[in-house]
Amino acid sequence: MNDNEDLTNRLHDLGQQPVDPAVAARHLSAMSQLPARRMLTQRLRIVGAFAVGLLVGTTGLATAGALPDGVQEVAHDTLGKVGLDVPRGDRYQGAECGGEVKNHGQYVRSQPKENRAEAAASRCGKPVQAGTDNDKADGNGCGKPPWAGRGKPTQAEKDARKTACVPDAGDADQGSDKDAGPAGGEAPAVAGVPDDEASTTTTTVPPTTTTTAPPTTPTTAPPTTTTTLGDTTTTTADPTPDGAP
Amino acid sequence: MTKPVSRRDAGDVYRSLAPAVLGYLRAERAPDPDDLLGEVFLHVVKALPRFRGDDAALRRWVFTIAHHRIVDARRRSSRRPRTTDAPVPDAAATEPAGAGDPDLIDALACLTAEQREVVVLRFVVDLPIEAVAKMTRRSPGAVKSLQHRALDALAEQLGPAGIDGARLAQSRTA
């Protein structure tokens, strides 16, 4: 136990040895030169000002309708609850949509089941910048075909396509559906010519020969001077300018 | 309600705690203990306006900062080993004057990290068992056990000659 007391005393002494005065002076000087920390109230003020600025900025953007659609919708709902009128996100709300719809899914669900395929293909409730499916169908096989998602065509639609795509009544090989153009009376690429023929038939126009006439030099009559002396009138031609042929 | 230690008292905090912090840094064999001591107190001064508590809490808080600085310094020195262009001395380096008790520091280095931590906080820093338990996140019983084993190991390391030598040194200084 005595040994342990000695040990603990030695350990205690290790923590009692004074710091070198030069080192202590250096440390104290460095501590005094430390810049003052901002107080808590100052920090709170900065944070508060930042929060208020953020709120005002976001509300301003929301009022201007300049936020992205999703955020604009949230801003519309949230600020609407505190009495601020903020426009909705920019969504397509055409007359065919039958009133204001929140989004495309809500519009499709609101339709009867038998019409949902058509409703899904419509633009109602979609963001305006989303474009249409027809934009993607560029006729080169890219994107969805224009008739995609419109459900099974009725016999009347099939007949309408046939009549729309057959240029001549006597053309026998234009009866199949796959060659038919898009439903809804869209005009084919080449009017009056079936698609496959329009892509293969080329009309060669014989080259026309252009005859160019040699440049003609305009003949200018030399100016004349008329002098009247009593009853006699003399007409004199001006001399040709120097160097002229 | 305890009053916060104001910025004006930073110097007093340094004067009262710097020797113990330096002893702690030396006992933990921290690299460059004098520089590290300055670093510890710069952190203390920065955070002092936010500190709330009594003297015992202040002591615990300062040594927690010191402990973190030691960990950082070790990490730093392991990542970026120091290089120097100075010539290698022919003779073994002698401990600078007032660098503590070299035998004891060497003996402390032979302990496990847990034992050394407990024994240094307990006796060099002079913290009560409860405070050491809180700082090291151990139960007071575990601290007592570690302390007991650490003292035994230290006594074994130093041997009777070491302890007698220390007694002799103490009697000379007295």
XYZ file of C-alpha atoms in Angstrom:
419
model
C 0.000 0.000 0.000
C 2.949 2.226 0.818
C 4.346 1.613 -2.666
C 1.044 2.645 -4.162
C 1.075 5.845 -2.130
C 4.506 6.673 -3.467
C 3.357 5.943 -6.959
C 0.274 8.098 -6.672
C 2.383 10.908 -5.243
C 4.732 10.697 -8.209
C 1.798 10.705 -10.563
C 0.316 13.673 -8.744
C 3.611 15.563 -8.989
C 3.624 14.995 -12.723
C 0.509 17.136 -12.929
C 1.890 19.893 -10.700
C 5.010 20.854 -12.596
C 4.735 24.460 -13.743
C 4.712 25.413 -17.397
C 7.832 27.099 -18.688
C 7.192 30.887 -18.262
C 8.246 31.642 -21.845
C 5.865 29.021 -23.175
C 3.073 30.257 -20.906
C 3.598 33.845 -22.057
C 3.416 32.727 -25.687
C 0.198 30.823 -25.041
C -1.436 33.651 -23.124
C -0.530 36.101 -25.861
C -2.042 33.819 -28.527
C -5.184 33.437 -26.412
C -5.615 37.180 -26.034
C -5.246 37.746 -29.780
C -8.061 35.386 -30.593
C -10.924 37.295 -32.279
C -14.036 37.673 -30.178
C -16.709 35.127 -30.939
C -20.067 36.274 -32.087
C -22.558 36.198 -29.304
C -25.577 33.958 -29.444
C -27.980 36.845 -29.974
C -26.011 37.999 -33.003
C -26.109 34.508 -34.428
C -29.823 34.274 -33.798
C -30.334 37.564 -35.605
C -28.372 36.344 -38.616
C -30.246 33.061 -38.723
C -33.576 34.871 -38.306
C -32.797 37.333 -41.093
C -31.806 34.479 -43.355
C -35.021 32.573 -42.595
C -37.184 35.639 -43.215
C -35.373 36.353 -46.477
C -35.830 32.775 -47.587
C -39.532 32.868 -46.755
C -40.123 36.173 -48.540
C -38.129 35.051 -51.569
C -39.947 31.756 -51.871
C -43.340 33.393 -51.430
C -42.461 35.952 -54.087
C -41.427 33.293 -56.541
C -44.539 31.294 -55.742
C -46.764 34.327 -56.278
C -45.097 34.922 -59.614
C -45.643 31.278 -60.517
C -41.925 30.956 -61.175
C -41.296 27.861 -59.083
C -41.004 24.393 -60.625
C -44.385 22.702 -61.025
C -44.145 20.362 -58.057
C -42.959 23.092 -55.717
C -45.547 25.487 -57.119
C -48.279 22.983 -56.293
C -47.001 22.627 -52.750
C -46.759 26.404 -52.418
C -50.298 26.735 -53.757
C -51.649 24.277 -51.207
C -49.607 25.572 -48.264
C -49.997 29.278 -48.825
C -53.666 28.797 -49.736
C -54.230 27.624 -46.173
C -52.961 30.919 -44.782
C -55.046 32.945 -47.215
C -52.427 33.742 -49.852
C -53.596 33.222 -53.390
C -50.813 31.604 -55.360
C -51.271 30.094 -58.827
C -51.095 26.365 -59.340
C -48.337 24.641 -61.234
C -48.562 25.175 -64.968
C -50.636 22.186 -66.064
C -52.706 21.646 -69.121
C -56.366 22.413 -68.299
C -58.024 22.381 -71.712
C -61.755 22.585 -72.254
C -61.874 18.858 -72.945
C -60.624 18.201 -69.411
C -63.984 19.224 -67.991
C -62.780 21.529 -65.266
C -59.672 22.009 -63.186
C -57.698 18.886 -62.450
C -54.827 18.593 -60.002
C -52.736 16.229 -62.052
C -52.960 13.720 -64.855
C -53.561 10.751 -62.576
C -56.494 12.447 -60.920
C -57.969 13.246 -64.320
C -57.637 9.650 -65.536
C -59.188 8.296 -62.336
C -62.085 10.681 -62.644
C -63.036 9.216 -66.017
C -65.299 6.167 -66.447
C -63.404 2.925 -66.893
C -64.284 2.508 -70.544
C -62.846 5.949 -71.332
C -59.671 5.654 -69.298
C -57.485 4.560 -72.200
C -58.393 7.708 -74.058
C -58.065 9.791 -70.918
C -54.574 8.418 -70.344
C -53.546 9.525 -73.804
C -54.842 13.048 -73.306
C -52.764 15.957 -72.008
C -55.166 16.878 -69.222
C -53.349 17.540 -65.957
C -49.888 17.041 -67.438
C -47.266 19.746 -67.088
C -47.453 22.050 -70.057
C -43.799 21.632 -70.922
C -44.201 17.857 -71.004
C -45.365 18.104 -74.636
C -47.502 15.515 -76.361
C -46.951 11.980 -77.476
C -47.382 13.134 -81.031
C -44.272 15.262 -80.669
C -42.244 12.135 -80.193
C -43.708 10.248 -83.114
C -41.575 11.749 -85.784
C -42.465 9.303 -88.553
C -39.028 7.696 -88.442
C -39.969 5.020 -85.968
C -38.880 7.075 -82.960
C -41.229 7.519 -80.023
C -44.717 6.146 -79.685
C -46.872 5.857 -82.765
C -49.643 8.419 -82.840
C -52.329 5.817 -82.296
C -50.657 4.216 -79.267
C -52.668 4.158 -76.077
C -55.950 4.992 -77.716
C -57.507 1.603 -77.222
C -58.762 -0.863 -79.755
C -60.091 0.974 -82.803
C -63.718 0.507 -83.656
C -64.810 -0.669 -87.072
C -65.825 2.882 -87.969
C -62.330 4.153 -87.126
C -60.763 1.392 -89.201
C -62.955 2.324 -92.139
C -62.109 5.974 -91.678
C -58.396 5.183 -91.752
C -58.815 3.162 -94.890
C -60.614 5.917 -96.691
C -58.140 8.499 -95.401
C -55.087 6.601 -96.578
C -56.243 5.126 -99.917
C -55.421 7.645 -102.646
C -57.297 5.939 -105.489
C -60.314 3.786 -105.127
C -58.761 1.284 -107.592
C -55.587 0.733 -105.540
C -55.949 -2.814 -104.304
C -52.991 -3.149 -101.927
C -53.917 -0.297 -99.582
C -56.478 -2.203 -97.526
C -54.417 -3.424 -94.591
C -54.500 -1.635 -91.265
C -50.764 -1.441 -90.836
C -50.408 0.769 -93.823
C -53.149 3.032 -92.653
C -52.226 6.470 -91.480
C -52.925 7.811 -88.017
C -56.461 7.922 -86.814
C -58.188 11.203 -86.377
C -57.851 12.397 -89.960
C -54.196 13.290 -89.859
C -52.863 13.833 -93.312
C -50.276 11.368 -94.630
C -46.798 12.546 -95.418
C -47.402 12.799 -99.167
C -50.958 13.675 -100.033
C -52.557 11.179 -102.349
C -49.616 8.791 -102.327
C -49.431 5.787 -100.027
C -46.581 5.795 -97.519
C -44.614 2.954 -99.023
C -44.924 4.341 -102.507
C -44.085 7.810 -101.362
C -40.834 6.523 -100.071
C -39.853 4.485 -103.123
C -41.215 6.277 -106.223
C -39.036 9.016 -107.586
C -40.077 11.246 -110.395
C -37.276 12.296 -112.672
C -37.745 15.533 -114.437
C -35.633 15.873 -117.615
C -33.051 18.560 -117.244
C -33.979 21.802 -118.958
C -31.473 23.515 -121.171
C -31.089 27.159 -120.615
C -29.963 29.230 -123.517
C -28.153 32.301 -122.575
C -28.189 35.091 -125.084
C -24.913 36.937 -125.573
C -24.861 40.206 -123.826
C -26.173 42.897 -125.950
C -24.589 46.271 -125.982
C -27.181 48.917 -125.748
C -27.030 51.258 -128.722
C -27.381 54.779 -127.720
C -28.152 57.399 -130.259
C -25.770 60.294 -130.030
C -27.359 63.378 -128.618
C -28.387 65.922 -131.140
C -28.410 69.695 -130.949
C -31.134 71.560 -132.751
C -30.495 75.167 -133.797
C -33.194 77.278 -135.352
C -32.084 80.162 -137.515
C -35.031 81.918 -139.054
C -36.878 79.388 -141.206
C -33.980 76.909 -141.371
C -33.529 74.231 -138.769
C -30.127 72.536 -138.557
C -29.625 69.348 -136.644
C -26.049 68.520 -135.626
C -24.878 65.278 -134.092
C -22.512 65.489 -131.026
C -19.004 64.227 -131.641
C -18.077 60.801 -130.410
C -16.148 60.835 -127.120
C -12.412 60.288 -127.266
C -11.270 56.685 -127.334
C -14.666 55.373 -128.391
C -14.682 52.937 -131.305
C -27.826 28.359 -11.652
C -24.098 28.434 -12.263
C -22.526 31.492 -13.762
C -20.684 31.192 -17.066
C -16.936 31.638 -16.985
C -16.379 34.918 -18.761
C -13.753 35.633 -21.334
C -11.808 37.669 -18.806
C -11.199 34.509 -16.771
C -9.467 32.630 -19.586
C -6.072 33.623 -18.218
C -6.988 32.364 -14.755
C -8.194 29.087 -16.214
C -4.869 28.744 -17.987
C -2.837 29.479 -14.883
C -4.778 27.056 -12.724
C -5.106 24.165 -15.171
C -2.168 24.415 -17.577
C 0.294 22.438 -15.314
C -2.148 19.559 -14.965
C -2.948 19.608 -18.684
C 0.760 19.593 -19.518
C 1.287 16.660 -17.140
C -1.604 14.852 -18.761
C -0.165 15.464 -22.242
C 3.267 14.265 -21.160
C 1.899 11.199 -19.414
C -0.054 10.328 -22.554
C 3.167 10.810 -24.550
C 1.481 13.310 -26.821
C 3.671 14.598 -29.638
C 4.978 18.109 -28.917
C 3.200 18.641 -25.563
C 4.022 22.359 -25.284
C 2.460 23.188 -28.653
C -0.467 20.925 -27.913
C -1.015 22.716 -24.610
C -1.384 26.007 -26.486
C -3.774 24.365 -28.927
C -5.898 23.007 -26.075
C -6.255 26.400 -24.472
C -7.041 28.111 -27.752
C -9.990 25.732 -28.059
C -10.900 26.394 -24.457
C -10.906 30.168 -24.980
C -13.022 29.850 -28.119
C -15.664 27.741 -26.398
C -15.503 29.345 -22.969
C -18.411 31.814 -23.497
C -20.723 28.855 -24.093
C -19.543 26.886 -21.080
C -21.917 26.564 -18.139
C -20.909 24.823 -14.952
C -18.874 24.866 -11.768
C -15.127 24.407 -11.288
C -15.280 20.622 -11.285
C -17.270 20.671 -14.534
C -14.777 23.137 -15.991
C -11.918 20.811 -15.092
C -13.647 17.825 -16.698
C -14.463 19.887 -19.773
C -10.890 21.145 -20.242
C -9.479 17.627 -19.989
C -12.047 16.330 -22.430
C -10.803 18.948 -24.888
C -7.221 17.920 -24.139
C -8.092 14.292 -24.784
C -9.642 15.198 -28.161
C -6.610 17.256 -29.111
C -4.307 14.325 -28.305
C -6.383 12.041 -30.528
C -6.275 14.637 -33.314
C -2.535 15.167 -32.949
C -1.847 11.438 -33.100
C -4.026 11.099 -36.166
C -2.281 14.057 -37.773
C 1.213 12.770 -37.057
C 0.325 9.303 -38.353
C -0.948 10.817 -41.593
C 1.881 13.293 -42.095
C 5.092 12.052 -40.505
C 7.420 14.917 -39.714
C 10.568 15.269 -41.764
C 13.544 17.382 -40.844
C 16.795 18.364 -42.462
C 18.563 18.693 -39.121
C 21.562 16.403 -38.585
C 21.065 13.324 -36.434
C 22.716 13.890 -32.995
C 25.490 11.497 -31.995
C 24.399 11.198 -28.383
C 20.991 10.148 -27.151
C 18.679 13.073 -26.584
C 18.338 14.124 -22.986
C 15.003 15.109 -21.554
C 14.598 18.876 -21.350
C 14.743 20.386 -17.908
C 11.434 20.136 -16.096
C 10.047 17.571 -18.506
C 8.606 15.587 -15.649
C 9.506 12.178 -14.393
C 11.005 10.297 -17.359
C 11.031 6.904 -15.614
C 7.426 7.272 -14.655
C 6.464 8.407 -18.153
C 8.273 5.397 -19.632
C 6.522 3.101 -17.170
C 3.163 4.638 -18.063
C 3.864 3.903 -21.715
C 3.993 0.191 -20.861
C 0.405 0.167 -19.593
C -2.572 -0.552 -21.798
C -4.304 2.510 -23.221
C -7.315 2.021 -20.915
C -5.175 1.610 -17.809
C -3.043 4.637 -18.667
C -6.089 6.774 -19.388
C -7.681 5.929 -16.047
C -4.538 6.279 -13.950
C -3.556 9.594 -15.554
C -7.013 11.114 -15.173
C -7.298 9.809 -11.669
C -3.883 10.829 -10.266
C -2.138 13.248 -12.657
C -5.270 15.275 -13.374
C -6.612 14.526 -9.885
C -10.198 13.803 -10.887
C -12.545 11.799 -8.641
C -13.579 8.306 -9.701
C -17.066 9.430 -10.733
C -15.655 12.086 -13.058
C -13.208 9.620 -14.602
C -16.055 7.162 -15.085
C -18.109 9.826 -16.839
C -15.257 10.915 -19.069
C -14.209 7.428 -20.063
C -17.826 6.192 -20.294
C -17.231 3.381 -17.855
C -18.830 2.415 -14.588
C -17.091 3.547 -11.379
C -16.438 -0.118 -10.581
C -14.679 -0.627 -13.890
C -12.599 2.486 -13.263
C -11.581 1.233 -9.840
C -10.612 -2.114 -11.272
C -8.563 -0.552 -14.077
C -6.904 1.809 -11.616
C -5.922 -1.074 -9.330
C -4.423 -3.110 -12.152
C -2.662 -0.054 -13.581
C -0.996 0.781 -10.267
C 0.129 -2.821 -9.880
C 1.568 -2.829 -13.372
C 3.299 0.490 -12.773
C 4.826 -0.722 -9.512
C 6.051 -3.799 -11.310
C 7.527 -1.721 -14.119
C 9.315 0.692 -11.849
C 10.425 -1.953 -9.338
C 11.617 -1.249 -5.789
C 14.660 0.607 -7.135
C 12.540 2.910 -9.210
C 10.279 3.755 -6.328
C 13.214 4.169 -3.955
C 14.935 6.367 -6.525
C 11.892 8.550 -6.687
C 11.793 8.803 -2.919
C 15.432 9.860 -3.002
C 14.733 12.468 -5.652
C 11.800 13.795 -3.666
C 13.828 14.046 -0.476
C 16.572 15.898 -2.380
C 14.171 18.444 -3.797
C 12.562 18.859 -0.396
